[in-house]
Amino acid sequence: MTTTRTAGADKPAGTDETARVHGADDGERLRRWRMVLGADSSQSTGCTLTGRDAAMDGALTALYEGGRQPGGRGGSGRSAGLGASAPSVARWLGDIRTYFPSSVVQVMQRDAIDRLGLSALLLEPEMLEAVEADVHLVGTLLSLNKVMPETTKETARAVVRKVVEKLESRLTTRTRAALTGALDRSAKVSRPRHHDIDWNRTIRANLKNYLTLPGEDGAGTIVPERLIGYGRAAQSVKKDVILCIDQSGSMAASVVYASVFGAVLASMRALRTRLVVFDTAVVDLTDQLDDPVDVLFGTQLGGGTDINRALAYCQSRITRPADTVVVLISDLYEGGIRNEMLKRVAAMKASGVQFVTLLALSDEGAPAYDRDHASALAALGAPAFACTPDLFPEVMAAAIEKRPLPLPDTEAHG
């Protein structure tokens, strides 16, 4: 091994640097384990936290270590460490926003609501002003809507509007582009301009006109008697879309995203959009689609589920089956009449309706859902799958064009 002379000793080249780097790595690793495992690990890790690290640990301890059980911060059964004081919670909310990135803050807020029962504190305006707003917080606020005091409602609407505006800016352009193209392509014409010709369909329609060319060793050509192409969607309504949304508690994020998409679809002149929410009752919120915040505050998360009744209402509003897309967003736990629900789906599909079943419209993937109902719908040609907001425009475009839906491999059923 090559060596070099250092101050007072012969050591392998790079040994000091390697030891320094490894020591730093070990120290950082112990620091991270100390933060994960909590105060009980101070002796075993040999790590003492100071300054900013101590403050971060204090915020974590307040949430996850109230019960002082062993096994790290993730141990179950830990109780509240924030107490019932609204001022202390407000300080804690400010601390976590100071010490952690936004994505971590949202997780910690969610845990605080679930673990410590802080939902009641969200009814206070000063609490709402301190939280980091996201889709899950909106769902919590909507579930509290009916018990929310008037002094808090305006603040709650401002929080919800901030989230909705972020979602609209993220999703609107892509949705309009995808659906405008789909509407254009769905308007088939028999005398298209050259750049509007659908060559795949044109070739299939004219295969009977194949001619073998003389002296070309079997080579031939197709004489297209009939051209098939894409028309350009006019300003009249081309398609009807019905969004039928389960508003049970587990579907909160889906309700938020569906309301935003409903507003986007309603803004497109070539679509006639209807938005229906249901539990054991059915509410048509179509007249509020110009403002998704109004739609959201018109929902009532929680309660039972009667999918059959909701589909019966939607079915009664269909006037052009061949030009209608029905999107059912539900975990499929049916409290109504199962066989009637399946018969309605079969009848709508037989009449020409494009029927789409989404187990969720969110970034979290499929929730718990009724697998028997999902399989039964798949057998009818309406596979049930979870859909992310980014995939939804493509799903809708495929439904409008009556082509196979882009099923996610890991979520598709049937």
mmCIF file of C-alpha atoms in Angstrom:
data_model
loop_
_atom_site.group_PDB
_atom_site.id
_atom_site.type_symbol
_atom_site.label_atom_id
_atom_site.label_comp_id
_atom_site.label_asym_id
_atom_site.label_seq_id
_atom_site.Cartn_x
_atom_site.Cartn_y
_atom_site.Cartn_z
ATOM 1 C CA MET A 1 0.000 0.000 0.000
ATOM 2 C CA THR A 2 1.265 3.443 -0.852
ATOM 3 C CA THR A 3 1.891 5.630 2.223
ATOM 4 C CA THR A 4 2.698 9.270 2.793
ATOM 5 C CA ARG A 5 4.339 11.090 5.716
ATOM 6 C CA THR A 6 1.947 13.026 7.903
ATOM 7 C CA ALA A 7 2.473 15.072 11.044
ATOM 8 C CA GLY A 8 4.353 12.658 13.341
ATOM 9 C CA ALA A 9 3.246 9.300 11.873
ATOM 10 C CA ASP A 10 3.209 7.118 8.818
ATOM 11 C CA LYS A 11 -0.412 6.355 7.785
ATOM 12 C CA PRO A 12 -2.058 5.141 4.587
ATOM 13 C CA ALA A 13 -2.846 8.044 2.278
ATOM 14 C CA GLY A 14 -6.327 9.399 2.889
ATOM 15 C CA THR A 15 -6.818 7.728 6.274
ATOM 16 C CA ASP A 16 -7.467 10.983 8.156
ATOM 17 C CA GLU A 17 -9.978 12.136 5.569
ATOM 18 C CA THR A 18 -11.702 8.753 5.488
ATOM 19 C CA ALA A 19 -11.968 8.645 9.270
ATOM 20 C CA ARG A 20 -13.314 12.182 9.333
ATOM 21 C CA VAL A 21 -15.981 11.433 6.702
ATOM 22 C CA HIS A 22 -16.958 8.131 8.317
ATOM 23 C CA GLY A 23 -17.134 9.802 11.694
ATOM 24 C CA ALA A 24 -19.395 12.510 10.297
ATOM 25 C CA ASP A 25 -21.611 9.888 8.650
ATOM 26 C CA ASP A 26 -21.873 7.913 11.884
ATOM 27 C CA GLY A 27 -22.711 11.044 13.842
ATOM 28 C CA GLU A 28 -25.444 12.021 11.397
ATOM 29 C CA ARG A 29 -26.815 8.478 11.443
ATOM 30 C CA LEU A 30 -26.984 8.475 15.264
ATOM 31 C CA ARG A 31 -28.585 11.907 15.229
ATOM 32 C CA ARG A 32 -31.297 10.688 12.845
ATOM 33 C CA TRP A 33 -31.940 7.561 14.933
ATOM 34 C CA ARG A 34 -32.186 9.715 18.057
ATOM 35 C CA MET A 35 -34.795 11.906 16.332
ATOM 36 C CA VAL A 36 -36.741 8.856 15.168
ATOM 37 C CA LEU A 37 -36.664 6.896 18.441
ATOM 38 C CA GLY A 38 -37.249 9.782 20.819
ATOM 39 C CA ALA A 39 -35.877 10.664 24.240
ATOM 40 C CA ASP A 40 -35.727 7.031 25.381
ATOM 41 C CA SER A 41 -32.846 6.481 22.955
ATOM 42 C CA SER A 42 -30.546 9.214 24.308
ATOM 43 C CA GLN A 43 -28.348 6.749 26.196
ATOM 44 C CA SER A 44 -28.278 4.008 23.566
ATOM 45 C CA THR A 45 -27.394 6.402 20.746
ATOM 46 C CA GLY A 46 -25.085 8.537 22.854
ATOM 47 C CA CYS A 47 -26.537 11.549 21.093
ATOM 48 C CA THR A 48 -27.554 14.742 22.879
ATOM 49 C CA LEU A 49 -29.645 17.216 20.920
ATOM 50 C CA THR A 50 -29.106 20.953 21.179
ATOM 51 C CA GLY A 51 -30.349 24.122 19.527
ATOM 52 C CA ARG A 52 -32.570 23.622 16.470
ATOM 53 C CA ASP A 53 -32.420 19.825 16.807
ATOM 54 C CA ALA A 54 -33.725 20.046 20.372
ATOM 55 C CA ALA A 55 -36.568 22.307 19.242
ATOM 56 C CA MET A 56 -37.488 19.896 16.421
ATOM 57 C CA ASP A 57 -37.405 17.010 18.866
ATOM 58 C CA GLY A 58 -39.669 18.935 21.216
ATOM 59 C CA ALA A 59 -42.261 19.395 18.478
ATOM 60 C CA LEU A 60 -42.132 15.688 17.648
ATOM 61 C CA THR A 61 -42.316 14.715 21.318
ATOM 62 C CA ALA A 62 -45.423 16.846 21.862
ATOM 63 C CA LEU A 63 -47.216 14.934 19.120
ATOM 64 C CA TYR A 64 -45.870 11.402 19.317
ATOM 65 C CA GLU A 65 -44.559 10.835 22.859
ATOM 66 C CA GLY A 66 -47.266 12.020 25.202
ATOM 67 C CA GLY A 67 -47.731 8.480 26.517
ATOM 68 C CA ARG A 68 -43.975 7.804 26.922
ATOM 69 C CA GLN A 69 -44.246 4.243 25.639
ATOM 70 C CA PRO A 70 -41.120 2.449 24.415
ATOM 71 C CA GLY A 71 -40.528 1.524 20.816
ATOM 72 C CA GLY A 72 -39.943 4.864 19.152
ATOM 73 C CA ARG A 73 -42.209 7.617 17.942
ATOM 74 C CA GLY A 74 -44.312 5.283 15.860
ATOM 75 C CA GLY A 75 -45.516 3.228 18.835
ATOM 76 C CA SER A 76 -49.282 2.919 19.061
ATOM 77 C CA GLY A 77 -51.346 4.199 21.922
ATOM 78 C CA ARG A 78 -49.367 7.331 22.649
ATOM 79 C CA SER A 79 -51.499 10.092 24.099
ATOM 80 C CA ALA A 80 -51.587 13.817 23.636
ATOM 81 C CA GLY A 81 -48.619 15.946 24.563
ATOM 82 C CA LEU A 82 -50.077 19.258 23.407
ATOM 83 C CA GLY A 83 -52.708 19.595 26.079
ATOM 84 C CA ALA A 84 -56.054 21.255 25.564
ATOM 85 C CA SER A 85 -54.751 24.792 25.376
ATOM 86 C CA ALA A 86 -55.419 26.540 22.068
ATOM 87 C CA PRO A 87 -52.456 28.931 22.513
ATOM 88 C CA SER A 88 -50.048 26.009 22.995
ATOM 89 C CA VAL A 89 -51.398 24.314 19.868
ATOM 90 C CA ALA A 90 -51.003 27.543 17.910
ATOM 91 C CA ARG A 91 -47.379 27.773 19.012
ATOM 92 C CA TRP A 92 -46.820 24.137 18.092
ATOM 93 C CA LEU A 93 -48.306 24.704 14.617
ATOM 94 C CA GLY A 94 -45.961 27.626 14.152
ATOM 95 C CA ASP A 95 -42.968 25.589 15.340
ATOM 96 C CA ILE A 96 -43.498 22.703 12.934
ATOM 97 C CA ARG A 97 -43.832 25.125 10.013
ATOM 98 C CA THR A 98 -40.513 26.647 11.067
ATOM 99 C CA TYR A 99 -38.581 23.393 11.445
ATOM 100 C CA PHE A 100 -40.039 21.043 8.825
ATOM 101 C CA PRO A 101 -40.796 21.174 5.081
ATOM 102 C CA SER A 102 -44.379 21.627 3.938
ATOM 103 C CA SER A 103 -44.906 17.944 3.066
ATOM 104 C CA VAL A 104 -43.845 16.885 6.588
ATOM 105 C CA VAL A 105 -45.963 19.620 8.182
ATOM 106 C CA GLN A 106 -49.047 18.286 6.427
ATOM 107 C CA VAL A 107 -48.390 14.766 7.714
ATOM 108 C CA MET A 108 -47.851 16.000 11.271
ATOM 109 C CA GLN A 109 -51.028 18.089 11.175
ATOM 110 C CA ARG A 110 -52.962 15.068 9.944
ATOM 111 C CA ASP A 111 -51.503 12.951 12.754
ATOM 112 C CA ALA A 112 -52.355 15.632 15.308
ATOM 113 C CA ILE A 113 -55.976 15.685 14.162
ATOM 114 C CA ASP A 114 -56.223 11.880 14.187
ATOM 115 C CA ARG A 115 -54.195 11.127 17.339
ATOM 116 C CA LEU A 116 -55.011 14.056 19.556
ATOM 117 C CA GLY A 117 -58.570 14.885 18.566
ATOM 118 C CA LEU A 118 -57.753 18.425 17.499
ATOM 119 C CA SER A 119 -60.702 18.683 15.117
ATOM 120 C CA ALA A 120 -62.568 20.845 17.609
ATOM 121 C CA LEU A 121 -59.714 23.355 17.648
ATOM 122 C CA LEU A 122 -60.077 23.777 13.880
ATOM 123 C CA LEU A 123 -63.369 25.469 14.641
ATOM 124 C CA GLU A 124 -61.398 28.450 15.960
ATOM 125 C CA PRO A 125 -60.296 31.062 13.374
ATOM 126 C CA GLU A 126 -56.817 31.508 14.871
ATOM 127 C CA MET A 127 -56.160 27.775 14.488
ATOM 128 C CA LEU A 128 -57.176 27.804 10.821
ATOM 129 C CA GLU A 129 -54.864 30.723 10.127
ATOM 130 C CA ALA A 130 -51.924 28.752 11.580
ATOM 131 C CA VAL A 131 -52.318 25.457 9.711
ATOM 132 C CA GLU A 132 -50.733 24.397 6.418
ATOM 133 C CA ALA A 133 -53.627 23.959 4.004
ATOM 134 C CA ASP A 134 -53.880 20.795 1.889
ATOM 135 C CA VAL A 135 -56.512 18.449 0.458
ATOM 136 C CA HIS A 136 -56.774 16.432 3.677
ATOM 137 C CA LEU A 137 -57.308 19.528 5.797
ATOM 138 C CA VAL A 138 -60.084 20.584 3.415
ATOM 139 C CA GLY A 139 -61.710 17.189 3.937
ATOM 140 C CA THR A 140 -61.557 17.658 7.708
ATOM 141 C CA LEU A 141 -63.080 21.121 7.476
ATOM 142 C CA LEU A 142 -65.893 19.857 5.264
ATOM 143 C CA SER A 143 -66.691 17.133 7.789
ATOM 144 C CA LEU A 144 -66.965 19.861 10.455
ATOM 145 C CA ASN A 145 -69.012 22.192 8.274
ATOM 146 C CA LYS A 146 -72.352 21.578 9.970
ATOM 147 C CA VAL A 147 -71.003 22.282 13.465
ATOM 148 C CA MET A 148 -68.739 25.153 12.503
ATOM 149 C CA PRO A 149 -69.594 28.476 14.191
ATOM 150 C CA GLU A 150 -70.304 31.462 11.976
ATOM 151 C CA THR A 151 -67.183 33.229 13.256
ATOM 152 C CA THR A 152 -65.071 30.448 11.717
ATOM 153 C CA LYS A 153 -66.858 29.807 8.426
ATOM 154 C CA GLU A 154 -65.335 32.704 6.501
ATOM 155 C CA THR A 155 -61.834 31.703 7.597
ATOM 156 C CA ALA A 156 -62.578 28.090 6.652
ATOM 157 C CA ARG A 157 -63.794 29.161 3.209
ATOM 158 C CA ALA A 158 -60.607 31.162 2.706
ATOM 159 C CA VAL A 159 -58.509 28.110 3.586
ATOM 160 C CA VAL A 160 -60.525 25.899 1.232
ATOM 161 C CA ARG A 161 -60.347 28.475 -1.560
ATOM 162 C CA LYS A 162 -56.559 28.647 -1.278
ATOM 163 C CA VAL A 163 -56.301 24.882 -1.777
ATOM 164 C CA VAL A 164 -58.845 24.880 -4.601
ATOM 165 C CA GLU A 165 -57.028 27.635 -6.471
ATOM 166 C CA LYS A 166 -53.759 25.699 -6.261
ATOM 167 C CA LEU A 167 -55.471 22.599 -7.633
ATOM 168 C CA GLU A 168 -57.133 24.548 -10.431
ATOM 169 C CA SER A 169 -53.840 26.089 -11.527
ATOM 170 C CA ARG A 170 -52.254 22.623 -11.530
ATOM 171 C CA LEU A 171 -55.033 20.740 -13.316
ATOM 172 C CA THR A 172 -57.006 23.098 -15.569
ATOM 173 C CA THR A 173 -54.677 23.523 -18.554
ATOM 174 C CA ARG A 174 -53.933 19.825 -18.919
ATOM 175 C CA THR A 175 -57.588 18.852 -18.544
ATOM 176 C CA ARG A 176 -58.850 21.344 -21.113
ATOM 177 C CA ALA A 177 -56.141 20.380 -23.599
ATOM 178 C CA ALA A 178 -56.796 16.641 -23.278
ATOM 179 C CA LEU A 179 -60.563 16.929 -23.522
ATOM 180 C CA THR A 180 -60.578 19.501 -26.320
ATOM 181 C CA GLY A 181 -58.470 17.142 -28.411
ATOM 182 C CA ALA A 182 -60.732 14.207 -27.538
ATOM 183 C CA LEU A 183 -63.857 16.153 -28.480
ATOM 184 C CA ASP A 184 -62.306 17.142 -31.804
ATOM 185 C CA ARG A 185 -61.354 13.564 -32.578
ATOM 186 C CA SER A 186 -64.720 12.170 -31.493
ATOM 187 C CA ALA A 187 -66.485 14.225 -34.187
ATOM 188 C CA LYS A 188 -65.870 11.922 -37.158
ATOM 189 C CA VAL A 189 -66.474 13.293 -40.670
ATOM 190 C CA SER A 190 -66.506 11.556 -44.057
ATOM 191 C CA ARG A 191 -64.816 14.342 -46.027
ATOM 192 C CA PRO A 192 -61.987 15.488 -43.795
ATOM 193 C CA ARG A 193 -59.182 17.808 -44.689
ATOM 194 C CA HIS A 194 -55.897 16.041 -45.363
ATOM 195 C CA HIS A 195 -54.349 16.742 -41.934
ATOM 196 C CA ASP A 196 -57.585 15.613 -40.212
ATOM 197 C CA ILE A 197 -57.690 12.129 -41.823
ATOM 198 C CA ASP A 198 -57.793 9.213 -39.388
ATOM 199 C CA TRP A 199 -55.581 6.875 -41.427
ATOM 200 C CA ASN A 200 -56.075 3.777 -39.265
ATOM 201 C CA ARG A 201 -59.854 3.845 -39.615
ATOM 202 C CA THR A 202 -59.669 4.870 -43.274
ATOM 203 C CA ILE A 203 -57.440 1.892 -44.144
ATOM 204 C CA ARG A 204 -59.651 -0.563 -42.257
ATOM 205 C CA ALA A 205 -62.771 0.781 -43.961
ATOM 206 C CA ASN A 206 -61.212 0.379 -47.436
ATOM 207 C CA LEU A 207 -59.432 -2.980 -47.190
ATOM 208 C CA LYS A 208 -61.954 -4.428 -49.681
ATOM 209 C CA ASN A 209 -60.516 -2.013 -52.244
ATOM 210 C CA TYR A 210 -57.023 -3.520 -52.177
ATOM 211 C CA LEU A 211 -55.512 -3.759 -55.687
ATOM 212 C CA THR A 212 -52.434 -5.742 -56.696
ATOM 213 C CA LEU A 213 -50.080 -3.694 -58.832
ATOM 214 C CA PRO A 214 -48.868 -5.376 -62.053
ATOM 215 C CA GLY A 215 -45.209 -6.336 -62.167
ATOM 216 C CA GLU A 216 -44.585 -5.454 -58.528
ATOM 217 C CA ASP A 217 -44.160 -8.988 -57.081
ATOM 218 C CA GLY A 218 -47.434 -8.938 -55.238
ATOM 219 C CA ALA A 219 -47.209 -5.346 -54.085
ATOM 220 C CA GLY A 220 -50.478 -3.499 -54.014
ATOM 221 C CA THR A 221 -52.340 -0.451 -52.876
ATOM 222 C CA ILE A 222 -55.622 0.490 -51.261
ATOM 223 C CA VAL A 223 -57.969 2.765 -53.162
ATOM 224 C CA PRO A 224 -59.770 4.801 -50.488
ATOM 225 C CA GLU A 225 -63.355 5.261 -51.637
ATOM 226 C CA ARG A 226 -64.285 6.638 -48.217
ATOM 227 C CA LEU A 227 -62.143 8.893 -46.041
ATOM 228 C CA ILE A 228 -62.705 8.945 -42.283
ATOM 229 C CA GLY A 229 -61.348 11.798 -40.237
ATOM 230 C CA TYR A 230 -61.637 14.024 -37.246
ATOM 231 C CA GLY A 231 -63.987 16.943 -37.298
ATOM 232 C CA ARG A 232 -63.476 20.134 -35.372
ATOM 233 C CA ALA A 233 -65.737 20.436 -32.386
ATOM 234 C CA ALA A 234 -68.147 23.289 -32.818
ATOM 235 C CA GLN A 235 -69.410 25.472 -29.988
ATOM 236 C CA SER A 236 -72.522 23.311 -29.494
ATOM 237 C CA VAL A 237 -72.609 20.663 -26.782
ATOM 238 C CA LYS A 238 -70.952 17.460 -28.004
ATOM 239 C CA LYS A 239 -70.927 15.319 -24.856
ATOM 240 C CA ASP A 240 -72.774 15.073 -21.549
ATOM 241 C CA VAL A 241 -70.740 14.242 -18.437
ATOM 242 C CA ILE A 242 -72.253 13.174 -15.106
ATOM 243 C CA LEU A 243 -69.962 13.013 -12.079
ATOM 244 C CA CYS A 244 -71.621 10.885 -9.375
ATOM 245 C CA ILE A 245 -69.631 11.211 -6.139
ATOM 246 C CA ASP A 246 -69.863 9.159 -2.955
ATOM 247 C CA GLN A 247 -69.523 11.609 -0.050
ATOM 248 C CA SER A 248 -68.915 9.054 2.694
ATOM 249 C CA GLY A 249 -66.108 10.010 5.060
ATOM 250 C CA SER A 250 -63.437 7.853 3.397
ATOM 251 C CA MET A 251 -63.951 9.666 0.084
ATOM 252 C CA ALA A 252 -63.026 13.168 1.313
ATOM 253 C CA ALA A 253 -60.013 13.720 -0.981
ATOM 254 C CA SER A 254 -61.973 12.369 -3.949
ATOM 255 C CA VAL A 255 -64.777 14.844 -3.278
ATOM 256 C CA VAL A 256 -62.299 17.731 -3.286
ATOM 257 C CA TYR A 257 -60.642 16.739 -6.563
ATOM 258 C CA ALA A 258 -63.948 15.860 -8.242
ATOM 259 C CA SER A 259 -65.376 19.275 -7.368
ATOM 260 C CA VAL A 260 -62.396 21.010 -8.955
ATOM 261 C CA PHE A 261 -62.596 18.849 -12.080
ATOM 262 C CA GLY A 262 -66.344 19.408 -12.223
ATOM 263 C CA ALA A 263 -65.793 23.164 -12.346
ATOM 264 C CA VAL A 264 -63.175 22.763 -15.082
ATOM 265 C CA LEU A 265 -65.447 20.548 -17.186
ATOM 266 C CA ALA A 266 -68.389 22.892 -16.674
ATOM 267 C CA SER A 267 -66.319 25.735 -18.120
ATOM 268 C CA MET A 268 -65.985 23.909 -21.467
ATOM 269 C CA ARG A 269 -68.775 24.819 -23.890
ATOM 270 C CA ALA A 270 -68.635 21.497 -25.728
ATOM 271 C CA LEU A 271 -69.493 19.621 -22.507
ATOM 272 C CA ARG A 272 -72.681 19.632 -20.487
ATOM 273 C CA THR A 273 -71.566 18.695 -16.972
ATOM 274 C CA ARG A 274 -73.692 17.534 -14.059
ATOM 275 C CA LEU A 275 -72.322 16.944 -10.540
ATOM 276 C CA VAL A 276 -74.218 14.734 -8.118
ATOM 277 C CA VAL A 277 -73.154 13.832 -4.568
ATOM 278 C CA PHE A 278 -74.773 11.150 -2.463
ATOM 279 C CA ASP A 279 -74.858 9.230 0.791
ATOM 280 C CA THR A 280 -78.275 7.761 1.559
ATOM 281 C CA ALA A 281 -79.710 10.900 -0.067
ATOM 282 C CA VAL A 282 -78.892 12.406 -3.457
ATOM 283 C CA VAL A 283 -78.003 16.086 -3.966
ATOM 284 C CA ASP A 284 -77.546 17.706 -7.377
ATOM 285 C CA LEU A 285 -74.961 20.511 -7.119
ATOM 286 C CA THR A 286 -74.802 21.315 -10.831
ATOM 287 C CA ASP A 287 -76.047 24.883 -10.355
ATOM 288 C CA GLN A 288 -73.017 25.606 -8.128
ATOM 289 C CA LEU A 289 -70.354 24.313 -10.527
ATOM 290 C CA ASP A 290 -69.099 27.787 -11.366
ATOM 291 C CA ASP A 291 -67.480 27.859 -7.904
ATOM 292 C CA PRO A 292 -65.994 24.596 -6.565
ATOM 293 C CA VAL A 293 -65.799 26.097 -3.071
ATOM 294 C CA ASP A 294 -69.601 26.405 -3.057
ATOM 295 C CA VAL A 295 -69.797 22.815 -4.280
ATOM 296 C CA LEU A 296 -67.566 21.609 -1.454
ATOM 297 C CA PHE A 297 -69.522 23.426 1.222
ATOM 298 C CA GLY A 298 -72.680 21.920 -0.283
ATOM 299 C CA THR A 299 -71.428 18.429 0.551
ATOM 300 C CA GLN A 300 -71.828 16.629 3.850
ATOM 301 C CA LEU A 301 -69.071 14.089 4.390
ATOM 302 C CA GLY A 302 -70.007 10.958 6.302
ATOM 303 C CA GLY A 303 -73.167 8.948 6.631
ATOM 304 C CA GLY A 304 -74.400 5.867 4.793
ATOM 305 C CA THR A 305 -74.268 4.985 1.106
ATOM 306 C CA ASP A 306 -76.992 4.253 -1.446
ATOM 307 C CA ILE A 307 -75.281 3.916 -4.823
ATOM 308 C CA ASN A 308 -78.405 2.474 -6.454
ATOM 309 C CA ARG A 309 -80.469 5.550 -5.591
ATOM 310 C CA ALA A 310 -77.737 7.865 -6.885
ATOM 311 C CA LEU A 311 -77.441 5.964 -10.169
ATOM 312 C CA ALA A 312 -81.223 5.970 -10.539
ATOM 313 C CA TYR A 313 -81.158 9.765 -10.340
ATOM 314 C CA CYS A 314 -78.300 10.011 -12.840
ATOM 315 C CA GLN A 315 -80.031 7.595 -15.198
ATOM 316 C CA SER A 316 -83.162 9.743 -15.143
ATOM 317 C CA ARG A 317 -81.118 12.740 -16.335
ATOM 318 C CA ILE A 318 -79.627 11.007 -19.398
ATOM 319 C CA THR A 319 -81.166 12.230 -22.650
ATOM 320 C CA ARG A 320 -78.423 11.266 -25.140
ATOM 321 C CA PRO A 321 -77.014 7.895 -24.045
ATOM 322 C CA ALA A 322 -74.569 7.518 -26.936
ATOM 323 C CA ASP A 323 -73.056 10.905 -26.100
ATOM 324 C CA THR A 324 -72.991 10.564 -22.304
ATOM 325 C CA VAL A 325 -70.169 9.671 -19.922
ATOM 326 C CA VAL A 326 -71.109 8.709 -16.346
ATOM 327 C CA VAL A 327 -68.282 8.681 -13.792
ATOM 328 C CA LEU A 328 -69.077 6.938 -10.506
ATOM 329 C CA ILE A 329 -66.533 7.769 -7.780
ATOM 330 C CA SER A 330 -67.103 5.423 -4.845
ATOM 331 C CA ASP A 331 -65.520 2.735 -2.678
ATOM 332 C CA LEU A 332 -68.556 0.626 -3.716
ATOM 333 C CA TYR A 333 -69.753 -0.220 -0.211
ATOM 334 C CA GLU A 334 -73.425 -0.334 -1.129
ATOM 335 C CA GLY A 335 -76.099 0.227 1.490
ATOM 336 C CA GLY A 336 -78.876 0.110 -1.091
ATOM 337 C CA ILE A 337 -80.048 -2.676 -3.375
ATOM 338 C CA ARG A 338 -76.980 -4.376 -4.886
ATOM 339 C CA ASN A 339 -78.693 -6.191 -7.762
ATOM 340 C CA GLU A 340 -80.609 -3.076 -8.773
ATOM 341 C CA MET A 341 -77.362 -1.095 -8.813
ATOM 342 C CA LEU A 342 -75.737 -3.609 -11.158
ATOM 343 C CA LYS A 343 -78.840 -3.735 -13.374
ATOM 344 C CA ARG A 344 -78.747 0.058 -13.746
ATOM 345 C CA VAL A 345 -75.094 -0.001 -14.795
ATOM 346 C CA ALA A 346 -75.819 -2.775 -17.313
ATOM 347 C CA ALA A 347 -78.803 -0.860 -18.701
ATOM 348 C CA MET A 348 -76.835 2.348 -19.091
ATOM 349 C CA LYS A 349 -74.003 0.565 -20.892
ATOM 350 C CA ALA A 350 -76.461 -1.262 -23.157
ATOM 351 C CA SER A 351 -77.979 2.082 -24.160
ATOM 352 C CA GLY A 352 -74.576 3.396 -25.233
ATOM 353 C CA VAL A 353 -73.458 5.266 -22.091
ATOM 354 C CA GLN A 354 -69.724 5.243 -21.354
ATOM 355 C CA PHE A 355 -69.553 4.191 -17.694
ATOM 356 C CA VAL A 356 -66.390 4.792 -15.626
ATOM 357 C CA THR A 357 -65.945 3.526 -12.052
ATOM 358 C CA LEU A 358 -63.256 5.138 -9.894
ATOM 359 C CA LEU A 359 -62.544 3.720 -6.447
ATOM 360 C CA ALA A 360 -60.808 6.979 -5.610
ATOM 361 C CA LEU A 361 -59.772 10.215 -7.286
ATOM 362 C CA SER A 362 -56.738 11.092 -5.196
ATOM 363 C CA ASP A 363 -52.975 10.701 -4.887
ATOM 364 C CA GLU A 364 -53.232 7.998 -2.215
ATOM 365 C CA GLY A 365 -54.345 5.076 -4.389
ATOM 366 C CA ALA A 366 -57.311 2.795 -3.761
ATOM 367 C CA PRO A 367 -58.915 2.903 -0.308
ATOM 368 C CA ALA A 368 -60.632 -0.102 1.240
ATOM 369 C CA TYR A 369 -63.393 -1.033 -1.207
ATOM 370 C CA ASP A 370 -65.970 -3.746 -1.884
ATOM 371 C CA ARG A 371 -64.133 -6.261 -4.053
ATOM 372 C CA ASP A 372 -67.254 -8.245 -4.916
ATOM 373 C CA HIS A 373 -68.931 -5.179 -6.360
ATOM 374 C CA ALA A 374 -65.738 -4.195 -8.185
ATOM 375 C CA SER A 375 -65.566 -7.644 -9.790
ATOM 376 C CA ALA A 376 -69.249 -7.530 -10.734
ATOM 377 C CA LEU A 377 -68.805 -4.135 -12.414
ATOM 378 C CA ALA A 378 -65.715 -5.387 -14.247
ATOM 379 C CA ALA A 379 -67.791 -8.286 -15.581
ATOM 380 C CA LEU A 380 -70.193 -5.699 -17.007
ATOM 381 C CA GLY A 381 -67.321 -3.958 -18.789
ATOM 382 C CA ALA A 382 -66.902 -1.208 -16.195
ATOM 383 C CA PRO A 383 -63.626 -2.045 -14.396
ATOM 384 C CA ALA A 384 -63.132 -0.247 -11.084
ATOM 385 C CA PHE A 385 -59.759 1.350 -10.378
ATOM 386 C CA ALA A 386 -58.183 4.172 -8.403
ATOM 387 C CA CYS A 387 -57.207 7.213 -10.422
ATOM 388 C CA THR A 388 -54.760 10.000 -9.628
ATOM 389 C CA PRO A 389 -55.737 13.579 -10.482
ATOM 390 C CA ASP A 390 -52.976 13.674 -13.107
ATOM 391 C CA LEU A 391 -54.409 10.604 -14.881
ATOM 392 C CA PHE A 392 -58.034 11.764 -14.776
ATOM 393 C CA PRO A 393 -57.883 13.935 -17.946
ATOM 394 C CA GLU A 394 -56.579 10.950 -19.921
ATOM 395 C CA VAL A 395 -59.313 8.702 -18.510
ATOM 396 C CA MET A 396 -61.983 11.220 -19.506
ATOM 397 C CA ALA A 397 -60.470 11.697 -22.962
ATOM 398 C CA ALA A 398 -60.549 7.923 -23.534
ATOM 399 C CA ALA A 399 -64.177 7.724 -22.382
ATOM 400 C CA ILE A 400 -65.205 10.571 -24.684
ATOM 401 C CA GLU A 401 -63.497 8.896 -27.654
ATOM 402 C CA LYS A 402 -64.945 5.488 -26.664
ATOM 403 C CA ARG A 403 -61.554 3.837 -26.590
ATOM 404 C CA PRO A 404 -60.107 1.554 -23.860
ATOM 405 C CA LEU A 405 -59.493 3.297 -20.561
ATOM 406 C CA PRO A 406 -55.856 3.714 -19.426
ATOM 407 C CA LEU A 407 -56.107 1.390 -16.427
ATOM 408 C CA PRO A 408 -53.232 1.635 -13.943
ATOM 409 C CA ASP A 409 -51.589 -1.812 -13.832
ATOM 410 C CA THR A 410 -51.465 -1.949 -10.040
ATOM 411 C CA GLU A 411 -55.011 -0.733 -9.475
ATOM 412 C CA ALA A 412 -57.062 -2.228 -12.289
ATOM 413 C CA HIS A 413 -59.627 -4.864 -11.328
ATOM 414 C CA GLY A 414 -61.102 -7.265 -13.848
#
